Short mmCIF file of C-alpha atoms in Angstrom, two decimals:
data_model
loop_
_atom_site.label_atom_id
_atom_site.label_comp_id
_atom_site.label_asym_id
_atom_site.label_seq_id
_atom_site.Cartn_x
_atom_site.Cartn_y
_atom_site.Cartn_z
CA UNK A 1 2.21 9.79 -92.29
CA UNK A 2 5.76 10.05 -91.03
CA UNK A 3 7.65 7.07 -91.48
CA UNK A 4 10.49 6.31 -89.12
CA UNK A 5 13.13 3.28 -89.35
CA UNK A 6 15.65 3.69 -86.89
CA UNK A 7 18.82 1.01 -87.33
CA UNK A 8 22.03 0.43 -85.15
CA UNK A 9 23.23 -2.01 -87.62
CA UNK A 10 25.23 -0.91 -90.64
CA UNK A 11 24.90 -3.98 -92.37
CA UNK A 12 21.37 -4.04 -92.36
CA UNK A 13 19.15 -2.91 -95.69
CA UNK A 14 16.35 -0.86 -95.54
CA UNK A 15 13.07 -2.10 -96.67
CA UNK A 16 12.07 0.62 -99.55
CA UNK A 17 8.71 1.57 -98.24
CA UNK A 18 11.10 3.02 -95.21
CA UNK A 19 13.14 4.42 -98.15
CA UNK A 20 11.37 7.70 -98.59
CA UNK A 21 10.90 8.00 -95.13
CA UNK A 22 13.46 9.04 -92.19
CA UNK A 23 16.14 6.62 -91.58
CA UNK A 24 17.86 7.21 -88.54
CA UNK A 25 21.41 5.52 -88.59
CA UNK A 26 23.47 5.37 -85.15
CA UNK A 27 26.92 3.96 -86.27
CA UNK A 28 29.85 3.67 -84.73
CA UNK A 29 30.98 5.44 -87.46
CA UNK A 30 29.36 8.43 -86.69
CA UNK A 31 30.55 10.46 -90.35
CA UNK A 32 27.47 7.91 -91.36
CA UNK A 33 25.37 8.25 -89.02
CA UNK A 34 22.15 10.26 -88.90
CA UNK A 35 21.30 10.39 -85.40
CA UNK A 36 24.59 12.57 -84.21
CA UNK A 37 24.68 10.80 -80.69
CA UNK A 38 27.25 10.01 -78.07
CA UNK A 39 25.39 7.25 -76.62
CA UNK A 40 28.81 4.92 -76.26
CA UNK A 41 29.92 7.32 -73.57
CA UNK A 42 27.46 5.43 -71.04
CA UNK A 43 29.46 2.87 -71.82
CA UNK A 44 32.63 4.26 -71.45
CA UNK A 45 31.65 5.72 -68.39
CA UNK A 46 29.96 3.63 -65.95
CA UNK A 47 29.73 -0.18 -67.99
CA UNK A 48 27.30 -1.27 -70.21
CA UNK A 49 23.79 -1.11 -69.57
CA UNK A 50 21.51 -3.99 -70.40
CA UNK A 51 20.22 -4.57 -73.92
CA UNK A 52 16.40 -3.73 -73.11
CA UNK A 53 18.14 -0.42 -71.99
CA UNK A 54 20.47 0.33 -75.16
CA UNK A 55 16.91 -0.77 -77.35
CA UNK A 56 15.51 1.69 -75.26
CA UNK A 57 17.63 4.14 -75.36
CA UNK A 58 18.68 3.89 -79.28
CA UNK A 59 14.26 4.27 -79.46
CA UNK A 60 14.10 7.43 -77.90
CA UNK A 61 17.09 9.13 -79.57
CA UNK A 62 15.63 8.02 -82.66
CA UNK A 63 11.81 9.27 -81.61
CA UNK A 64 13.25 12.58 -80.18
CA UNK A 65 15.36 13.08 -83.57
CA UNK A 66 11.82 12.12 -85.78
CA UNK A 67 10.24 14.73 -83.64
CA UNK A 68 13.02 17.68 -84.54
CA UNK A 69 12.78 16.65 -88.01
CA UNK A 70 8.73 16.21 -88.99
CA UNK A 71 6.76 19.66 -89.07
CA UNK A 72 3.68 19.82 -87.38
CA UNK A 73 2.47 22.11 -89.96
CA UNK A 74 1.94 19.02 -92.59
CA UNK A 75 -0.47 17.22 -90.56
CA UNK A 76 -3.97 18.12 -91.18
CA UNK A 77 -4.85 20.18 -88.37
CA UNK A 78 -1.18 21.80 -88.25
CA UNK A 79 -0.62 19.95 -84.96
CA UNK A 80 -0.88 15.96 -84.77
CA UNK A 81 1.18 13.91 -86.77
CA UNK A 82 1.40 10.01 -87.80
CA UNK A 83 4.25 8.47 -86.87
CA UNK A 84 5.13 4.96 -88.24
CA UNK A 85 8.17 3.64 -86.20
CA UNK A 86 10.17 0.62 -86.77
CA UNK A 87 12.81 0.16 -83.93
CA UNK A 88 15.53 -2.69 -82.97
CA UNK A 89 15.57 -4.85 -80.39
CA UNK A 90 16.27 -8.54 -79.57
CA UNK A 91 12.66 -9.69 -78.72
CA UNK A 92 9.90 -8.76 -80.63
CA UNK A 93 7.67 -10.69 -78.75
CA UNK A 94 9.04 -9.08 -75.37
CA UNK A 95 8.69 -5.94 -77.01
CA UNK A 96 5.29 -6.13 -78.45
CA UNK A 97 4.29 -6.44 -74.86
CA UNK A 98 5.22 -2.88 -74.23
CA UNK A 99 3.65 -1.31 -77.01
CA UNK A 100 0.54 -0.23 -75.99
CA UNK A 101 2.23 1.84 -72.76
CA UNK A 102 5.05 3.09 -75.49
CA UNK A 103 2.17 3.99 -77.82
CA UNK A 104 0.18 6.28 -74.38
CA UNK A 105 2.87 7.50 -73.28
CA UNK A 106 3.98 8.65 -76.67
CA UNK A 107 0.53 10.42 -77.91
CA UNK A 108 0.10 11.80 -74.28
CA UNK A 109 3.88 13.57 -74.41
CA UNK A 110 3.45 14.79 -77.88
CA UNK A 111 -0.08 14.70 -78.89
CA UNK A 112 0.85 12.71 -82.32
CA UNK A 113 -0.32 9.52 -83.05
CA UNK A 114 2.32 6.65 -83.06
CA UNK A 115 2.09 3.12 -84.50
CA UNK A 116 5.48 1.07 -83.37
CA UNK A 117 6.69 -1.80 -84.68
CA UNK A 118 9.80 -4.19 -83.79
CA UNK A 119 12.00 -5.92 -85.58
CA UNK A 120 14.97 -8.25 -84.57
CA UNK A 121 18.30 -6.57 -85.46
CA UNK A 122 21.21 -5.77 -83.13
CA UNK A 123 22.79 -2.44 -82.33
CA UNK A 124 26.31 -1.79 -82.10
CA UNK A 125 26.73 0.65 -79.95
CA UNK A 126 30.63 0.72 -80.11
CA UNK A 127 31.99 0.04 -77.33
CA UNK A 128 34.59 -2.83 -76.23
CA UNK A 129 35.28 -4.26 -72.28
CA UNK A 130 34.19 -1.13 -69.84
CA UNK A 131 34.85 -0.57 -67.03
CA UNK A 132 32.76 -0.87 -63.87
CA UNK A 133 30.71 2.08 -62.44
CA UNK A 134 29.13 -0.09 -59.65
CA UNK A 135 30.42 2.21 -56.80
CA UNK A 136 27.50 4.63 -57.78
CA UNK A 137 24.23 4.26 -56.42
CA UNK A 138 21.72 6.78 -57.60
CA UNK A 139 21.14 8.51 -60.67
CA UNK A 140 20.00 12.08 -61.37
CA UNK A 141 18.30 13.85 -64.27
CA UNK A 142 20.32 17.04 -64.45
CA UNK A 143 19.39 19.53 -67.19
CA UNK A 144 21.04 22.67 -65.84
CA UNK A 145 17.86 24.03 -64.05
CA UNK A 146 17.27 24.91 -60.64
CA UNK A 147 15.10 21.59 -59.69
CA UNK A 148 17.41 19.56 -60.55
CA UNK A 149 20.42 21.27 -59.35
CA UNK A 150 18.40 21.01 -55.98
CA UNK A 151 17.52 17.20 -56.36
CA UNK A 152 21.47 16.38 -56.64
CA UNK A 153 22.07 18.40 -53.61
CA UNK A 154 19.50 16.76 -51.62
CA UNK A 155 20.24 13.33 -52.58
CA UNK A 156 23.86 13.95 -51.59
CA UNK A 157 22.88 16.03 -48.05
CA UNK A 158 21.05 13.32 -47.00
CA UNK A 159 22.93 10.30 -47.11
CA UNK A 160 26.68 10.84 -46.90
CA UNK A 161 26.75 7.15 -48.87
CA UNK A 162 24.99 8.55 -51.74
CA UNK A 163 27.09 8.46 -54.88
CA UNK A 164 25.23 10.12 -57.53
CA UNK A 165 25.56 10.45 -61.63
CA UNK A 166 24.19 13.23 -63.17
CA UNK A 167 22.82 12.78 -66.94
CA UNK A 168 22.74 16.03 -68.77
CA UNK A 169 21.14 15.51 -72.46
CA UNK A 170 22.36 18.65 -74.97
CA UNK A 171 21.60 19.22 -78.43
CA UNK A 172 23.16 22.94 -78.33
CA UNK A 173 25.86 24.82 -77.38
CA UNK A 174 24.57 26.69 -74.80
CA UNK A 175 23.22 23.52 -72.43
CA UNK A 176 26.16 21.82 -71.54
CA UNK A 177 28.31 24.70 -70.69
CA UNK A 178 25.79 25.77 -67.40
CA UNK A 179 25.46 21.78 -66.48
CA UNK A 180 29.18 21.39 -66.49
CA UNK A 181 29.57 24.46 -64.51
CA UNK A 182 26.84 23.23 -62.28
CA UNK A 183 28.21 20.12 -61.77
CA UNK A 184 31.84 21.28 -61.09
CA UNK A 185 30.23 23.28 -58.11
CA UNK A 186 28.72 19.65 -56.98
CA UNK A 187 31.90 18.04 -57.11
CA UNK A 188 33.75 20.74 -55.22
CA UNK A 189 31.45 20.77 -52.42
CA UNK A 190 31.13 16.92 -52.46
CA UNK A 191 34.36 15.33 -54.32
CA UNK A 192 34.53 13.30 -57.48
CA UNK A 193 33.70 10.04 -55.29
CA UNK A 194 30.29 11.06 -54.86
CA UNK A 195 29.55 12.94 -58.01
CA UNK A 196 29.90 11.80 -61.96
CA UNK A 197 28.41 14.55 -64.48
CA UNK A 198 27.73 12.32 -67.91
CA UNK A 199 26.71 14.79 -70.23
CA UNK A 200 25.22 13.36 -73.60
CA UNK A 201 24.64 14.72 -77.32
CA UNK A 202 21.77 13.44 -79.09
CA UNK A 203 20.26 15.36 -81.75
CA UNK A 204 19.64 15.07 -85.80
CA UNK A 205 23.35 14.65 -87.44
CA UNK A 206 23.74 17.74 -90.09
CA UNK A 207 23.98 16.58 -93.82
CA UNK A 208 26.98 14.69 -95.28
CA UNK A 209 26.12 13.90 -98.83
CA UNK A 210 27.67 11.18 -100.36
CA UNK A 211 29.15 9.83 -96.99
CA UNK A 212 25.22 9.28 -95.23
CA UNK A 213 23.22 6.81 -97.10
CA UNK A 214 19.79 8.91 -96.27
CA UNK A 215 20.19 12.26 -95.14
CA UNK A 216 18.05 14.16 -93.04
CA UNK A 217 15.80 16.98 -94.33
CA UNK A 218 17.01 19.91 -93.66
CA UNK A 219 13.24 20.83 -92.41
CA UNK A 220 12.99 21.89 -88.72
CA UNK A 221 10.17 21.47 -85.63
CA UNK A 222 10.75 23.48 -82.77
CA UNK A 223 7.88 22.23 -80.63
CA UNK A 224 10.22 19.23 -79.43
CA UNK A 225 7.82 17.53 -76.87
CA UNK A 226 10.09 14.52 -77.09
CA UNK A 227 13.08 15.59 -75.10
CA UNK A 228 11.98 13.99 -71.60
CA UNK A 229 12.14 10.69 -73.29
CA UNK A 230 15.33 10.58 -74.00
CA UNK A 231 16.26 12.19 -71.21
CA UNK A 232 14.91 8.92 -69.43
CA UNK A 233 16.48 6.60 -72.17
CA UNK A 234 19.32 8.20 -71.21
CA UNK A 235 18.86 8.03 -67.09
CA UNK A 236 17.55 4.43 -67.53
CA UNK A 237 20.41 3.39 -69.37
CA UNK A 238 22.87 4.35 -66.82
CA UNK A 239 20.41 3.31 -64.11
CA UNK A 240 20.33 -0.16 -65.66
CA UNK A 241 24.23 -0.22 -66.10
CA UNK A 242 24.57 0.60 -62.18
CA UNK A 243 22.12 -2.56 -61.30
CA UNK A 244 18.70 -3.02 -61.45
CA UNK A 245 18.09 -1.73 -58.06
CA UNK A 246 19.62 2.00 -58.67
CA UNK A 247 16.92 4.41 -59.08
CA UNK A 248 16.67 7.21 -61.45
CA UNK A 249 15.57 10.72 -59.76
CA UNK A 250 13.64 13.10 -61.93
CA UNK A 251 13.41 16.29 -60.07
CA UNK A 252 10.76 18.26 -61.15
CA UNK A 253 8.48 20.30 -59.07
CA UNK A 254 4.73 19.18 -58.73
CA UNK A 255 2.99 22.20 -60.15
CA UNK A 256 5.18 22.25 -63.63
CA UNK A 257 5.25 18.40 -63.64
CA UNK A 258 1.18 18.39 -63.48
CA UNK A 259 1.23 21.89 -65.41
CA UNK A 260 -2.35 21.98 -65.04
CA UNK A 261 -3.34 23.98 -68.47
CA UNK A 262 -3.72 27.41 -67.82
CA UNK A 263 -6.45 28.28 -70.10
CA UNK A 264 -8.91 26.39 -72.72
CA UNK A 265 -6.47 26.66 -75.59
CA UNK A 266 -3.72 25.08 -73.71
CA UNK A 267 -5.32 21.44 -72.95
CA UNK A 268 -3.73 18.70 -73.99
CA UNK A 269 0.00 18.27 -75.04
CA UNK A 270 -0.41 22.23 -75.96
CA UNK A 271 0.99 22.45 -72.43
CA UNK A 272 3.57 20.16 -71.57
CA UNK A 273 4.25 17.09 -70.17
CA UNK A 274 7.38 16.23 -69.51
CA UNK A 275 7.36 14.70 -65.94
CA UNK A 276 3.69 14.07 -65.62
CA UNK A 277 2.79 10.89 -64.00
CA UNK A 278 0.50 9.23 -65.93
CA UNK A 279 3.63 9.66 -68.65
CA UNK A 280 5.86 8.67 -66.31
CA UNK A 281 3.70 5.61 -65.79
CA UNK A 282 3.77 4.62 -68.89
CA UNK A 283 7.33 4.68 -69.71
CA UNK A 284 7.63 2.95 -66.47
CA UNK A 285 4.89 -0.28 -67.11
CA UNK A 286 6.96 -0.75 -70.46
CA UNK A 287 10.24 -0.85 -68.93
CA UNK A 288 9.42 -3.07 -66.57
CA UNK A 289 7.81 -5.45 -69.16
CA UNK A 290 11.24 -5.53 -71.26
CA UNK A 291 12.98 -6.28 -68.37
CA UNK A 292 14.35 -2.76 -67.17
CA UNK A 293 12.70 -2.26 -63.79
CA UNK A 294 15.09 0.45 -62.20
CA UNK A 295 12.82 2.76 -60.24
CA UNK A 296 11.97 6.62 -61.49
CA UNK A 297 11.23 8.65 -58.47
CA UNK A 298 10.26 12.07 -58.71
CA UNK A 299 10.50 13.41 -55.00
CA UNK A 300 8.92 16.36 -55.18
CA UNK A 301 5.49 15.82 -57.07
CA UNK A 302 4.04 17.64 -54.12
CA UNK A 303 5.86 20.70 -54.06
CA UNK A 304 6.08 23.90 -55.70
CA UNK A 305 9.35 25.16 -56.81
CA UNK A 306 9.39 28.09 -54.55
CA UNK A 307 8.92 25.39 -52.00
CA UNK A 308 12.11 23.59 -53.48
CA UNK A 309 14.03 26.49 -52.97
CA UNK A 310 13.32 27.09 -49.42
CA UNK A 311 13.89 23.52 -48.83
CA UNK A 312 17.09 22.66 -50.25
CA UNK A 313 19.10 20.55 -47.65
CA UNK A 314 22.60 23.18 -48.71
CA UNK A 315 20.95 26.83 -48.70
CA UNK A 316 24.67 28.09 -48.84
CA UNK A 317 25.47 25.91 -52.24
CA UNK A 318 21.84 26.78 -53.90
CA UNK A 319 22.55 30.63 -52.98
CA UNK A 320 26.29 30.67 -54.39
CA UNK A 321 25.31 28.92 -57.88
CA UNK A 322 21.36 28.97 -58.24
CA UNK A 323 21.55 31.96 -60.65
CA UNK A 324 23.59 30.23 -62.78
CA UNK A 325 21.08 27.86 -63.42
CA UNK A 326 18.97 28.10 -66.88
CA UNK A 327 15.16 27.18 -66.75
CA UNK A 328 14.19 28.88 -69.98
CA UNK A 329 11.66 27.25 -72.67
CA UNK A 330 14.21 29.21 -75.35
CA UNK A 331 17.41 30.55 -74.07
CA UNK A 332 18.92 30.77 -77.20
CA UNK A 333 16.15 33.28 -78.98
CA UNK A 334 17.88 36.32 -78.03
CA UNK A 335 17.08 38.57 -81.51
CA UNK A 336 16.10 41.55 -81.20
CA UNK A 337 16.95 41.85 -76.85
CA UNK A 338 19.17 44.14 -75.56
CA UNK A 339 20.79 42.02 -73.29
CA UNK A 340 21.80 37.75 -73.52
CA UNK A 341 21.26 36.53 -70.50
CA UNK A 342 20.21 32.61 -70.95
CA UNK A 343 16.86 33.29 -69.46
CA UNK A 344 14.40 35.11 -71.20
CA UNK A 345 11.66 36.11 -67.91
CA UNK A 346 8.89 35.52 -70.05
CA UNK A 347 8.55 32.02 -70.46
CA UNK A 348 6.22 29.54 -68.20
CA UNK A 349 9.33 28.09 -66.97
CA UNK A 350 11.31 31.31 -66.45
CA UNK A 351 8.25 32.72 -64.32
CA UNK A 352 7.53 29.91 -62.44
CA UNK A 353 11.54 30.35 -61.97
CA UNK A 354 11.34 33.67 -61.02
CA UNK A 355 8.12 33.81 -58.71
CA UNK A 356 9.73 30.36 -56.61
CA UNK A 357 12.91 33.00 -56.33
CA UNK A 358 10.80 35.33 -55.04
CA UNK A 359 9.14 33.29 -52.45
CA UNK A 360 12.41 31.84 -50.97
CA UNK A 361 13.78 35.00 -50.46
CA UNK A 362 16.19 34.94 -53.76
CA UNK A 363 14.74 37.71 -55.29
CA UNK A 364 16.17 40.91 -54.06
CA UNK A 365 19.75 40.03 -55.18
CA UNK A 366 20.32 41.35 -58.27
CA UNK A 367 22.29 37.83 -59.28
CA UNK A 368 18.73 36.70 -59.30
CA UNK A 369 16.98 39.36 -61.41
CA UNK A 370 19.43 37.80 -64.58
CA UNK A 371 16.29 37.97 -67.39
CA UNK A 372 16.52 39.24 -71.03
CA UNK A 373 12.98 41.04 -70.01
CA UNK A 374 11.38 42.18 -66.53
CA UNK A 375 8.13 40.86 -66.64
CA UNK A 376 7.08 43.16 -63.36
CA UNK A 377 8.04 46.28 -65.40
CA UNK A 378 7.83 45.77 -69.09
CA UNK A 379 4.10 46.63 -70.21
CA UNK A 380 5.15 45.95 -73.96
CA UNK A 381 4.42 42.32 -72.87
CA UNK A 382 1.12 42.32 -72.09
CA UNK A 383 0.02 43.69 -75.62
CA UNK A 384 -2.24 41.54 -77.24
CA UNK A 385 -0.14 41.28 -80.36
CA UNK A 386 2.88 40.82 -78.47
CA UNK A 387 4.20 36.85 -78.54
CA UNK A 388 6.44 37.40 -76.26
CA UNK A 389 3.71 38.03 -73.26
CA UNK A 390 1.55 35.05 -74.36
CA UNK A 391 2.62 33.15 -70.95
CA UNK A 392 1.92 35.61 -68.85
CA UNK A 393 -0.99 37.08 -70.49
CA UNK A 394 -2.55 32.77 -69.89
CA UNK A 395 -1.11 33.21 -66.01
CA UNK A 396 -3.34 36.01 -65.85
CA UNK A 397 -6.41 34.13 -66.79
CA UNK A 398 -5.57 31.27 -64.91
CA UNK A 399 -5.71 33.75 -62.07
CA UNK A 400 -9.35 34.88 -62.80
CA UNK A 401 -10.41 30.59 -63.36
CA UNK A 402 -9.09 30.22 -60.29
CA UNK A 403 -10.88 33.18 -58.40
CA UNK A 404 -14.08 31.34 -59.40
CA UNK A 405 -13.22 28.10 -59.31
CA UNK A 406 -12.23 27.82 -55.64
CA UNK A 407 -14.06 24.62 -54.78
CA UNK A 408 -13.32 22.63 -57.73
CA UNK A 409 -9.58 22.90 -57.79
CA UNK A 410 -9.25 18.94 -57.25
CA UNK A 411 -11.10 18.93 -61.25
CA UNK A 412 -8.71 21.69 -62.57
CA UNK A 413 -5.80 18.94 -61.27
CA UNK A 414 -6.97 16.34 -63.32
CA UNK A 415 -7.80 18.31 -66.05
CA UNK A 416 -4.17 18.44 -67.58
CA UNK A 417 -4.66 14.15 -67.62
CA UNK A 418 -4.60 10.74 -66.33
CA UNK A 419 -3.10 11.03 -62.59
CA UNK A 420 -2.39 7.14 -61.88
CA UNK A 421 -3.83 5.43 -58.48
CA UNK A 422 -1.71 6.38 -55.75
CA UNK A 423 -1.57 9.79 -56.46
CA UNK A 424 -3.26 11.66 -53.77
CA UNK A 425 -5.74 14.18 -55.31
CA UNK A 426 -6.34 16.34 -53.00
CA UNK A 427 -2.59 17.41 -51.97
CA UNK A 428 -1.99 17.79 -55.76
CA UNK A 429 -4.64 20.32 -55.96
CA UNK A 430 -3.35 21.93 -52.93
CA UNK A 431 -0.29 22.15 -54.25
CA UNK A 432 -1.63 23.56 -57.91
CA UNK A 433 -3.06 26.15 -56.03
CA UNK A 434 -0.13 27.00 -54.06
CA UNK A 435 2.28 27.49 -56.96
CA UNK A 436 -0.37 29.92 -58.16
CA UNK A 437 -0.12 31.86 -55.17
CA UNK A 438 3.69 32.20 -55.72
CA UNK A 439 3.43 33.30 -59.45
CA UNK A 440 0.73 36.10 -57.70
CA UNK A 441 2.76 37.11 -55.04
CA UNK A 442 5.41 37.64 -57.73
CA UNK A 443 3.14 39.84 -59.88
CA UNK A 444 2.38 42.13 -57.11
CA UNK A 445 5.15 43.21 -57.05
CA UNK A 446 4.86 44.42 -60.88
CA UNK A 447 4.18 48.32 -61.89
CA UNK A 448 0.68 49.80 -61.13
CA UNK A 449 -0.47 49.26 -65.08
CA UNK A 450 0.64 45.35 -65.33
CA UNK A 451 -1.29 44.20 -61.63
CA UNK A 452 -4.18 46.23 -63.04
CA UNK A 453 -4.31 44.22 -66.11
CA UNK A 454 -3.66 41.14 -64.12
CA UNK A 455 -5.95 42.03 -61.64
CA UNK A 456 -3.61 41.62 -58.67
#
């Protein structure tokens, strides 16, 4: 069992069965600090937020830092951990109220089992009188990918009073280079009235010995399921800053926010969840229990990304900067490639980029065609000892389920989880079905020797 105790308190001790554990220290000295995090910049930047939304947020840093730092390869069957969390807020009672969503929403994102506890303590986030960001009225996840370059540019197309702050996580160097770019293309089509990037680092702080009072491990998971939450700690916190009415957008296509597994081996949190509803759910029942009831609106649960594309409100904007935009599950793996461009074109994500490109019409510019390798030409990835090609190797069987699996489409759906009442069913399967069609249309187009293998 993993055990976490996450403090925003200097002056508080550590119990010493947490001792031996990870202790996750935000400071406002940050030399002492564990969890390397710029959360005061909220602050700084548009006011304080609430304190159910700084508990919140200073949880998810910590859970998303726990998660970087606790191999999956310990845990029994080399995937699900046991997470024992102690977190800070200023009701416990309020707090214990929440738990069981947290605890859902937490084994449903990662697939680990998580038993939180809360004590009272405070958190000093570090911050003195701010000032006021009240003149902003929406808030926008913006990670640097296409969807939600498009969700900024909608929200601002369609009401000229929209006034928008992006939030932009990064735990690497390579992230918040193509959101600021991004986001310097928003504000000169729109002005700095309407659009506020906030870009924030949160990730494990790197070893100071002698200066931290418990260290990280220098042990590494790259799985990182975690990263949507605090990507919504962060978005809520703002949000809640702004006024409990301002809503936080989280736009993520339908068919990669269901991600309906693509094969056997892929149920469950093997695929991920980021935006799914019933996760989104969740996290949303607990917030609103603490007190933090800002809205989380995903827009476009019912579209597929190449519909996104086609859709977007500014097709001049999206064609100018869209290939700038980085949708890649790894873009900083580039051994062995003989090129560095940030998207590798064999990911899930970078084919579902690349097929939605295709069906908008984005394709045959050679801006577009930006991938470390061509997944229409290369037949090295599709040998079966080739780990590169696993993705596209599963979208080929998922092709072949679906060939036989016609009239049961509205099971496959609900086969990747929980889809909370509301939901309409059968336009989510329509719309699974339709992304398909766009990752097919996409393969053939691919040499004679990859559609024969894919059977296209």
């Amino acid at each position: 069992m993993y055990r976490i105790f996450i403090r925003g308190d200097e002056n508080e001790s550590v119990p010493s069965v947490h001792q031996g554990g990870l202790v996750l220290d935000y400071f406002t000295d940050k030399g002492r600090s564990t969890l390397q995090a710029h959360l005061d910049d909220i602050a700084k930047r548009v006011g304080p937020p609430t304190d159910p939304a700084v508990e919140f947020l200073l949880f998810s840093s910590g859970i998303y830092v726990a998660d970087k730092k606790c191999p999956r390869r310990n845990a029994p069957d080399a995937w699900t951990r046991l997470f024992a969390v102690n977190s800070p807020v200023s009701s416990t009672a309020i707090w214990s109220r929440a738990t069981g969503h947290l605890s859902e929403a937490l084994a449903f994102l990662t697939g680990d089992q998580w038993k939180l506890r809360w004590r009272r303590s405070s958190i000093d986030l570090g911050t003195e009188q701010q000032p006021s960001g009240s003149h902003f009225n929406a808030v926008c996840l913006f990670s640097g990918g296409v969807d939600s370059l498009i969700g900024a540019i909608n929200l601002l197309e369609s009401d000229r009073k929209s006034r928008v702050v992006l939030v932009g996580h990064y735990d690497s160097t390579h992230t918040p280079g193509t959101q600021k770019v991004l986001a310097d293309e928003l504000i000169q089509e729109y002005g700095d009235e309407r659009v506020l990037p906030l870009r924030v680092l949160v990730r494990p702080a790197p070893i100071r010995d002698g200066v931290q009072a418990y260290p990280l491990p220098a042990v590494k998971e790259s799985t990182t399921r975690s990263r949507s939450l605090v990507f919504l700690g962060l978005g809520m916190a703002v949000a809640a800053a702004l006024g409990p009415a301002v809503p936080l957008y989280i736009p993520e296509n339908g068919f990669i926010a269901i991600n309906v597994p693509l094969h056997g081996s892929r149920v469950g949190s093997c695929s991920t969840r980021t935006t799914h509803p019933y996760f989104l759910d969740r996290i949303a029942n607990a917030l609103g229990v603490v007190g933090v009831k800002n809205p989380i609106v995903n827009p476009y649960v019912y579209k597929t990304k190449g519909e996104m594309v086609r859709e977007c409100k500014n097709q001049d904007l999206l064609r100018r900067v869209a290939h700038i935009t980085v949708s890649c599950a790894h873009p900083e793996r580039k051994q062995n490639e003989t090129n560095t461009w940030p998207n590798c074109g064999y990911c899930y994500p970078c084919l579902i980029r690349r097929a939605a490109f295709n069906w908008a019409g984005f394709e045959s510019s050679s801006m577009y065609a930006r991938y470390r390798r061509d997944i229409c030409s290369d037949t090295d990835l599709f040998s079966r000892g080739n780990l590169r090609g696993r993705d596209v190797r599963a979208v080929a069987a998922a092709f072949h389920h679906a060939d036989g699996h016609r009239g049961a489409s509205h099971l496959r759906a609900a086969v990747s989880g929980l889809i909370p009442s509301g939901y309409d069913m059968a336009r989510l399967s329509e719309m699974h079905v339709r992304g398909l069609f766009e990752l097919r249309a996409l393969l053939q187009k691919a040499t004679a020797p990859i559609r024969m293998f894919i059977g296209v």
